[in-house]
Short mmCIF file of C-alpha atoms (C1' of nucleotides) in Angstrom, two decimals:
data_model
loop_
_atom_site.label_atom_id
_atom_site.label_comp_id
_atom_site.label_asym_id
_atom_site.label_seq_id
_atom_site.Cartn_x
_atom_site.Cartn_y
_atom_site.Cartn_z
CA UNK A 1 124.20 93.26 76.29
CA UNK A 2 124.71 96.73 76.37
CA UNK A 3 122.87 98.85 78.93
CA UNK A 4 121.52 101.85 77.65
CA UNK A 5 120.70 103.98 80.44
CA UNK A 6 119.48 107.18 79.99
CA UNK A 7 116.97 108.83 82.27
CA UNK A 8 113.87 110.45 81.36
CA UNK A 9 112.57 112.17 84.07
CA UNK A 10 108.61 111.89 84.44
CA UNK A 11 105.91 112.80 86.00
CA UNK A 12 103.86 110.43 87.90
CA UNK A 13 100.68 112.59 88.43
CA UNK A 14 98.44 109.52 90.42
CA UNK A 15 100.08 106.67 91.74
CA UNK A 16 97.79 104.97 89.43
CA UNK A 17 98.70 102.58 86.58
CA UNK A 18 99.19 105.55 84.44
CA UNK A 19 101.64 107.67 84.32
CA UNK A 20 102.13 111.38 82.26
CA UNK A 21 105.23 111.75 80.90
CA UNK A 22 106.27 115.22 81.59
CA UNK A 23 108.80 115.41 79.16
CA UNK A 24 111.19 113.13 77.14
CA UNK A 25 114.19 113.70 75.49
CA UNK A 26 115.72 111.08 73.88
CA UNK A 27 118.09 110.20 71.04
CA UNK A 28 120.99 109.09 71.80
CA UNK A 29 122.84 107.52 68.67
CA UNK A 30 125.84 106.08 69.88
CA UNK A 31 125.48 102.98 72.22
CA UNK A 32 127.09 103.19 75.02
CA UNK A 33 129.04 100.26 76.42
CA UNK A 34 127.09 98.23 78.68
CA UNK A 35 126.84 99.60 82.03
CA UNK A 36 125.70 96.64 83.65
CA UNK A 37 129.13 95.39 84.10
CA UNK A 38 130.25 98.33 84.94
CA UNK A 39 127.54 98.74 88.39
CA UNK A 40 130.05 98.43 91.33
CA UNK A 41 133.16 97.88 89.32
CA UNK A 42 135.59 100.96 89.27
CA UNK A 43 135.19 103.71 91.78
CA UNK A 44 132.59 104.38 89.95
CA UNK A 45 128.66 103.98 89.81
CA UNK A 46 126.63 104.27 87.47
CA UNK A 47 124.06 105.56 89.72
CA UNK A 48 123.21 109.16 87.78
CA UNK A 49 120.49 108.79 90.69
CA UNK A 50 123.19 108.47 93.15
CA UNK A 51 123.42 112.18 93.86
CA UNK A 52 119.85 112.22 93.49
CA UNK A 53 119.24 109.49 96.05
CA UNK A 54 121.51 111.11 98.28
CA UNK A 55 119.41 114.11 98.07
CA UNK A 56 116.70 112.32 98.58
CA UNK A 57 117.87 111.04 102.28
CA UNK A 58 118.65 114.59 102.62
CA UNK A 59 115.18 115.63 102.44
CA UNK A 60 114.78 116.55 99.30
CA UNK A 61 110.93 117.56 98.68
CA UNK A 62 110.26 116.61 95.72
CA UNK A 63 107.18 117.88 95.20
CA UNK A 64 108.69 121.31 95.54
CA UNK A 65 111.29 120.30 93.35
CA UNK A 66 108.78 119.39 90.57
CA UNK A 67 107.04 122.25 91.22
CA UNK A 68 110.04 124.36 91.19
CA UNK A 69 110.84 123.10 87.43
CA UNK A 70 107.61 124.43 86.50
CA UNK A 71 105.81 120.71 86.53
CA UNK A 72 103.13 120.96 88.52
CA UNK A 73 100.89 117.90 88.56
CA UNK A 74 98.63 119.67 86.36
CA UNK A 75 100.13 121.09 83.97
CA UNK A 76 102.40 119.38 81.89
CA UNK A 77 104.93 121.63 81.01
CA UNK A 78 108.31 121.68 81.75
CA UNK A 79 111.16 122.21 79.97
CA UNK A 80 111.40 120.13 77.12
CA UNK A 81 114.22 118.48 76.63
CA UNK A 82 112.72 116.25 73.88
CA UNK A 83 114.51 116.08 70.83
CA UNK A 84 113.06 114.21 68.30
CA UNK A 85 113.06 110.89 69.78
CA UNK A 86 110.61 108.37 68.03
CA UNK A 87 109.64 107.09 71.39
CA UNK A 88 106.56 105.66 71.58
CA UNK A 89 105.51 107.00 74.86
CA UNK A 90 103.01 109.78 74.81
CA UNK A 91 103.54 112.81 76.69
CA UNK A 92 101.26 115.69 76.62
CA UNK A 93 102.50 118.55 75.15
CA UNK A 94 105.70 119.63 75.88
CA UNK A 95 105.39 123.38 76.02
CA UNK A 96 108.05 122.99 74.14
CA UNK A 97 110.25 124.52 76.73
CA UNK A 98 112.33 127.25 76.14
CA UNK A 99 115.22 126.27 75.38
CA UNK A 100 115.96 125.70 71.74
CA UNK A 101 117.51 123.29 72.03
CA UNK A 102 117.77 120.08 72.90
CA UNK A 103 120.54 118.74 75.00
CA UNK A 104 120.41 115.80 73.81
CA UNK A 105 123.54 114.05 75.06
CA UNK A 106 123.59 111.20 73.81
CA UNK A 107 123.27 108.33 76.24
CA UNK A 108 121.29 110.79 78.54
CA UNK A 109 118.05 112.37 78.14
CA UNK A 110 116.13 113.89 80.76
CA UNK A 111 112.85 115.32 81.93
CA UNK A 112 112.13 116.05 85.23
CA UNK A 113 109.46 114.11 86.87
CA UNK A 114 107.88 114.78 89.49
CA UNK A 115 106.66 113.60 92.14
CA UNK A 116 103.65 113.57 94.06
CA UNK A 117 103.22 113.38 98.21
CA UNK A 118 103.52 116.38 100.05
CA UNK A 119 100.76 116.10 101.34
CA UNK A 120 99.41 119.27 100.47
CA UNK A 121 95.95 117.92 99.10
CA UNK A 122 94.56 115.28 98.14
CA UNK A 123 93.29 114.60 95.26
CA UNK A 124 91.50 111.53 96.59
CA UNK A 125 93.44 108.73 95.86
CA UNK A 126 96.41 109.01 96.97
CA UNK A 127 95.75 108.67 100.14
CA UNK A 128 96.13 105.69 99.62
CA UNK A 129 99.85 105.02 100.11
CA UNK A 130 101.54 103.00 103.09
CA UNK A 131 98.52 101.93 105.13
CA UNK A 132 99.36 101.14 108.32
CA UNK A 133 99.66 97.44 107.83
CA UNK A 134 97.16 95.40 108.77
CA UNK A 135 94.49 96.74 111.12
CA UNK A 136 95.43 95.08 114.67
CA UNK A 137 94.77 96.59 117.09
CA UNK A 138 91.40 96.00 116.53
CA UNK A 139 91.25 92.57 116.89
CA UNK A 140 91.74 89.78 114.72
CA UNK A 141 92.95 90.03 112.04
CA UNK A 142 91.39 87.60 109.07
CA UNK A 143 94.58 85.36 108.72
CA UNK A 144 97.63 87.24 109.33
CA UNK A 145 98.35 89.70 111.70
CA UNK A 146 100.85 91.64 110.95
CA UNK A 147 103.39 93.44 113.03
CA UNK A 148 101.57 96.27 115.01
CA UNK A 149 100.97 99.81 114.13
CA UNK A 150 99.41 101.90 115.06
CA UNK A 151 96.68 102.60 113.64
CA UNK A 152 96.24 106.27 115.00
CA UNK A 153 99.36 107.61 113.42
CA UNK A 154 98.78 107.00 109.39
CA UNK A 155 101.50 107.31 107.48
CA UNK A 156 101.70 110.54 105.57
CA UNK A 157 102.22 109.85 102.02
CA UNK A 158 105.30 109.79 101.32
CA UNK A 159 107.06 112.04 98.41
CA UNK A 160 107.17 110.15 95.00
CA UNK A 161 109.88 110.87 92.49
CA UNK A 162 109.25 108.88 89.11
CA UNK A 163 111.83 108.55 86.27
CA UNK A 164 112.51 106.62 83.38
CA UNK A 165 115.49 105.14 82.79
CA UNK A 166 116.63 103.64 79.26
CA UNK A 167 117.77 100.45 80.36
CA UNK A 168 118.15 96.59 79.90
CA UNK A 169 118.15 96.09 83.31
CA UNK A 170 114.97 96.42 85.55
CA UNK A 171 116.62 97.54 88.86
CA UNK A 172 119.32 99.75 88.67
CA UNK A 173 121.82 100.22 91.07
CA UNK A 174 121.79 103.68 92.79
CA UNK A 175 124.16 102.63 95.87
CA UNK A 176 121.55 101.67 98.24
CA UNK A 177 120.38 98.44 99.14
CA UNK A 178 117.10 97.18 98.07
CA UNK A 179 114.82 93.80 98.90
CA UNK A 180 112.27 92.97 96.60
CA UNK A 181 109.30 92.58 98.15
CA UNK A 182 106.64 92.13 95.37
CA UNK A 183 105.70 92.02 92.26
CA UNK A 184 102.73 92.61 89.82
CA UNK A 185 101.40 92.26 86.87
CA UNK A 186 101.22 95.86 85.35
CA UNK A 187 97.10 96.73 83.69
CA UNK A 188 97.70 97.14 80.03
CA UNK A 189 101.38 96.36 80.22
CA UNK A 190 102.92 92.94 79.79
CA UNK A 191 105.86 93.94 82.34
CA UNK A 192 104.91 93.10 85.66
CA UNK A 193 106.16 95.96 88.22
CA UNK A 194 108.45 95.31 90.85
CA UNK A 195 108.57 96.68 94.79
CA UNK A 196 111.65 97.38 96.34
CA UNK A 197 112.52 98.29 99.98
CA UNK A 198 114.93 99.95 101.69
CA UNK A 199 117.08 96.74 103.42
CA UNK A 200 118.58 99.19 106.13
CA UNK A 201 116.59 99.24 108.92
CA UNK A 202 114.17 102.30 109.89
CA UNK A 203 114.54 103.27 106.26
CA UNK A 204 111.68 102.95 104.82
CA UNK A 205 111.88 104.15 101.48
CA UNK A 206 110.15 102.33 98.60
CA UNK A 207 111.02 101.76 95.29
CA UNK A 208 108.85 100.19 92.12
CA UNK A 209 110.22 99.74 89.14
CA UNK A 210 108.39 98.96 85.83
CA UNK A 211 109.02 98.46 82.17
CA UNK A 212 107.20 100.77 80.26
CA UNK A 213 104.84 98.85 77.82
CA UNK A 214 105.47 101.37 75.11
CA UNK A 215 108.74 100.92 74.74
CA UNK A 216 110.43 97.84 76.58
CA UNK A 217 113.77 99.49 76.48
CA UNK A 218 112.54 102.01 79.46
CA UNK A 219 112.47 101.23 82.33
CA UNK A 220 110.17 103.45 85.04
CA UNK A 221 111.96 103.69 88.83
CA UNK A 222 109.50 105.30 91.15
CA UNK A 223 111.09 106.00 94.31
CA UNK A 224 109.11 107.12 97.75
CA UNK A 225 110.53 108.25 100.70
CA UNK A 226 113.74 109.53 101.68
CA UNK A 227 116.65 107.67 102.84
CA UNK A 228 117.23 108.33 106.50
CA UNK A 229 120.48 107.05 106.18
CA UNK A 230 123.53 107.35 103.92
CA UNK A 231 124.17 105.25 100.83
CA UNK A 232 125.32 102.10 102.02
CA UNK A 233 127.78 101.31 99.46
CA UNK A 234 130.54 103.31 98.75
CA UNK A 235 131.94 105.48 96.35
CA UNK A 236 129.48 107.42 95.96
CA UNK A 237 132.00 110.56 96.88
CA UNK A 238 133.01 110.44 94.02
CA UNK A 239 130.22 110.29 91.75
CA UNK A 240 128.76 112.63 94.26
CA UNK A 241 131.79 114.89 93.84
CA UNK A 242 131.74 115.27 90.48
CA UNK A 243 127.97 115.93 90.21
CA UNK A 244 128.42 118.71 92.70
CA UNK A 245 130.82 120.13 91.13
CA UNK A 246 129.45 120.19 88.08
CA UNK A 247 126.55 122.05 89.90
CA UNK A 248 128.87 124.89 91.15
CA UNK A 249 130.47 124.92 87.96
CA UNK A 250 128.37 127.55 85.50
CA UNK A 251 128.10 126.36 82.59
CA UNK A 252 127.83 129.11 79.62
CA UNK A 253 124.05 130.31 79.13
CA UNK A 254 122.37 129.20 76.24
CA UNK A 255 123.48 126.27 75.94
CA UNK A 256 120.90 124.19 76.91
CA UNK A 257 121.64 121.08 78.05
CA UNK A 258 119.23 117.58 79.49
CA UNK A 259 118.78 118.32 82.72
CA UNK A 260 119.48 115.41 85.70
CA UNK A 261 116.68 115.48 88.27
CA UNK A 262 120.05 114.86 90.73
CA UNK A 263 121.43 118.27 89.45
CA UNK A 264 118.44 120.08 90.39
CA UNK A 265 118.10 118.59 93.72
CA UNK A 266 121.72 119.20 93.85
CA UNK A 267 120.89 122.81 93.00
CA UNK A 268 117.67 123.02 95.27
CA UNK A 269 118.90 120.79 97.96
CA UNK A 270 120.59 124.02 99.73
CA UNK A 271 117.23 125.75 99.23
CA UNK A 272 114.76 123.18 100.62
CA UNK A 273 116.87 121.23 102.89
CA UNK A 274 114.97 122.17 105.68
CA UNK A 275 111.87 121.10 104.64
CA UNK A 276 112.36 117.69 105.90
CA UNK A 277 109.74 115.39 105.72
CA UNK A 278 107.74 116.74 102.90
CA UNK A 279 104.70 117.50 104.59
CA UNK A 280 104.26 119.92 102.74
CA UNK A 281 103.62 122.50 105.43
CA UNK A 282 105.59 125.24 103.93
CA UNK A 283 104.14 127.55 101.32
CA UNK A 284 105.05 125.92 98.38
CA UNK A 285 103.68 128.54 96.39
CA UNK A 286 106.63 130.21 97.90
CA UNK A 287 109.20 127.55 97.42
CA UNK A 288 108.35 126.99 93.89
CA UNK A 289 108.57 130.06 92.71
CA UNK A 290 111.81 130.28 94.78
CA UNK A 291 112.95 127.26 93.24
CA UNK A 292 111.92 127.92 90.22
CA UNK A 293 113.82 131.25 90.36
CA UNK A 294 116.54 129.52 90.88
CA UNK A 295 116.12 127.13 88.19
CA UNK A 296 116.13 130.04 85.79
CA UNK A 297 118.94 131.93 87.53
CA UNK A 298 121.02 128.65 86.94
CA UNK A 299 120.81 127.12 84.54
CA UNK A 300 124.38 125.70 83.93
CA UNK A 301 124.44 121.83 83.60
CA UNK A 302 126.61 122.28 81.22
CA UNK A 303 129.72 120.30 83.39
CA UNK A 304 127.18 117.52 83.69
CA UNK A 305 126.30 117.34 80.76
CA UNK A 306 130.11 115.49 79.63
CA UNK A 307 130.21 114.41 83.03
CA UNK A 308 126.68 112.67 83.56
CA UNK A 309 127.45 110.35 80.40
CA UNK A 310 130.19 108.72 81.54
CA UNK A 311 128.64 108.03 84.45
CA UNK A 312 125.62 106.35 82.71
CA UNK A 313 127.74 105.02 80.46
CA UNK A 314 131.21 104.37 82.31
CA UNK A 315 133.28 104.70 78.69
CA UNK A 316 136.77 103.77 80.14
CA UNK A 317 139.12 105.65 79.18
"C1'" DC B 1 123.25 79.45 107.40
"C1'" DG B 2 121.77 84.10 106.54
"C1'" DT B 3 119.75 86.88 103.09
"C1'" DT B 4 117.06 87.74 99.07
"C1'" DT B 5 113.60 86.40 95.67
"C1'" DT B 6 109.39 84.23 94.34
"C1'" DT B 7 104.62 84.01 94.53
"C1'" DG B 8 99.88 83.45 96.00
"C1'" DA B 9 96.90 85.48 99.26
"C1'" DC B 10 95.23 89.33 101.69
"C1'" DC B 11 94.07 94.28 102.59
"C1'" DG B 12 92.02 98.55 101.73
"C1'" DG B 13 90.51 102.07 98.53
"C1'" DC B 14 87.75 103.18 94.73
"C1'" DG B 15 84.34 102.90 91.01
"C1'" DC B 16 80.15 101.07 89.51
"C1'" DG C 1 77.48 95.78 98.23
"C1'" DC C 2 80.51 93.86 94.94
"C1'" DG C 3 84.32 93.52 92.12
"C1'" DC C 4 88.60 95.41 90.49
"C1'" DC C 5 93.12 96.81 91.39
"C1'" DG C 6 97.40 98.40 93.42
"C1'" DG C 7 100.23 97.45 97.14
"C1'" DT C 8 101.98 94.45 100.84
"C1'" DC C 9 102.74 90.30 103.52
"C1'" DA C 10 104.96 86.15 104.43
"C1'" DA C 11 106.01 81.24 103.73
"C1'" DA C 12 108.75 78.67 100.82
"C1'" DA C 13 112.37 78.46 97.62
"C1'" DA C 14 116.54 80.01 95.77
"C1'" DC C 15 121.13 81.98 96.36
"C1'" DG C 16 125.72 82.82 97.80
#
DNA sequence: CGTTTTTGACCGGCGC
DNA sequence: GCGCCGGTCAAAAACG
């Protein structure tokens, strides 16, 4: 069983059932050797999100970030990093992105995704996200009450950063520790959708993951909330490591390469890691043209580019 | 025995 | 107001 695992960052516009595909990239000829085997084994993970998690519990904003690459929920542009990949998954229209070319590394593909929660506005429904349990304090409850909350202080929602992930696997390891806590059957899909929590305690970040019913091989990870905590298991210096260096490492312009949602937080984290808690209070109008500046301004994945593969695909040497 | 998964029921929002 | 639907709860079962 080999693991393909190759991320394909998307954009998950309303929490709904549907989701827009920002961008894809795909094509990746070579198979890589199965990662599954590899999850945990050698100081290595195969969490590509790993760096990315990490940013999350550093309080990443993701909406800014998504902004920042130029995908706002609207607009479905971003970089395209699609190559000519026969998925089956529609996207809008990539704006066809800049960049000639398309990174395509092989085992990884990449489009940024975005996210959705800030807060800034609501579009209506997704307000909808962690209710405050069951209403109790107002009295009974029909059968179960659950724990209390309080009803007064809603939960804001919380950012959302979506990806797809070619892989054989439904949940992917990304260091942290995750209970599953339900499961559904997906509308129009015959994967049913998993939900994932955060086992530490007082973390409580959320994680679905889905099978894309247009192509079974990918696998959609939606994660929500930032880890208040560090990653739980352990080497994840080293992936880390590598990722950041990779990051300070510029890479030689025009040469275009997939992009990792973990590099740009990498790259934005410094930027936005004040912003904790995503409530969007800042100017993002500010921050994402920031970011975005930024973005441009560096645009060197190059490093991660050779680097990013082998953590997908843990080739031993 | 402690932890995680399974699974049916329930909750709350939304559209009709 | 009703029904649909996504998300969550929690008891029971499964695991290690």
């Amino acid at each position: 069983m080999s693991d393909e695992h190759r991320d394909l960052y998307y954009h998950a516009p309303s929490h709904e059932d549907h989701y827009d595909i920002i961008d894809e990239a795909g094509g990746y000829n070579q198979e890589p050797p199965s990662i599954s085997s590899t999850y945990g084994s050698q100081g290595f993970d195969p969490s590509s999100y790993m760096s990315f998690t990490e940013c999350l519990h550093g309080s990443m904003d993701y909406n800014s970030l998504a902004k920042a690459f130029g995908m706002s929920p609207s607009s479905s542009e971003v970089f395209s990093s699609k190559q000519g990949n026969p998925k089956p998954v529609e996207i809008g229209d990539l704006g066809g992105g800049g960049n000639g070319e398309n990174p395509v590394t092989p085992n990884s593909s990449v489009s940024f995704s975005s996210s959705e929660a800030g807060g800034e506005e609501d579009s209506g429904k997704t307000k909808k996200e962690i209710p405050p349990k069951r209403s109790e304090d107002g009295g009974e409850c029909s059968k179960k009450e659950g724990k209390t909350k309080k009803k007064g202080e809603k939960r804001q929602k919380e950012p959302r950063f979506a990806f797809m992930t070619k892989s054989e696997v439904d949940h992917l390891e990304d260091g942290y520790r995750w209970r599953k806590y339900g499961q559904k059957a997906v509308k129009n899909s015959p994967y049913p959708r998993s939900y994932y929590r955060c086992t530490t305690q007082k973390c409580t970040v959320k994680k679905r993951v889905e099978r894309s019913y247009q192509d079974p091989s990918i696998v959609i990870t939606t994660y929500e909330g930032q880890h208040n905590h560090p990653i739980p298991a352990t080497l994840r210096g080293n992936a880390a490591a590598m990722f950041s260096h990779s990051m300070l490492t510029p890479a030689p312009m025009g040469t275009t390469r997939p992009t990792f949602p973990q590099d740009f937080l990498v790259q934005m984290a410094p930027h936005i890691s004040n912003q904790v808690g995503a409530n969007s209070m800042y100017p993002q109008s500010l921050n994402n043209q920031h970011l975005h500046h930024q973005y441009h301004q560096v645009p060197d994945y190059g490093l991660l580019q050779d680097i990013a593969p082998s953590m997908f695909f843990k080739q031993e040497p």
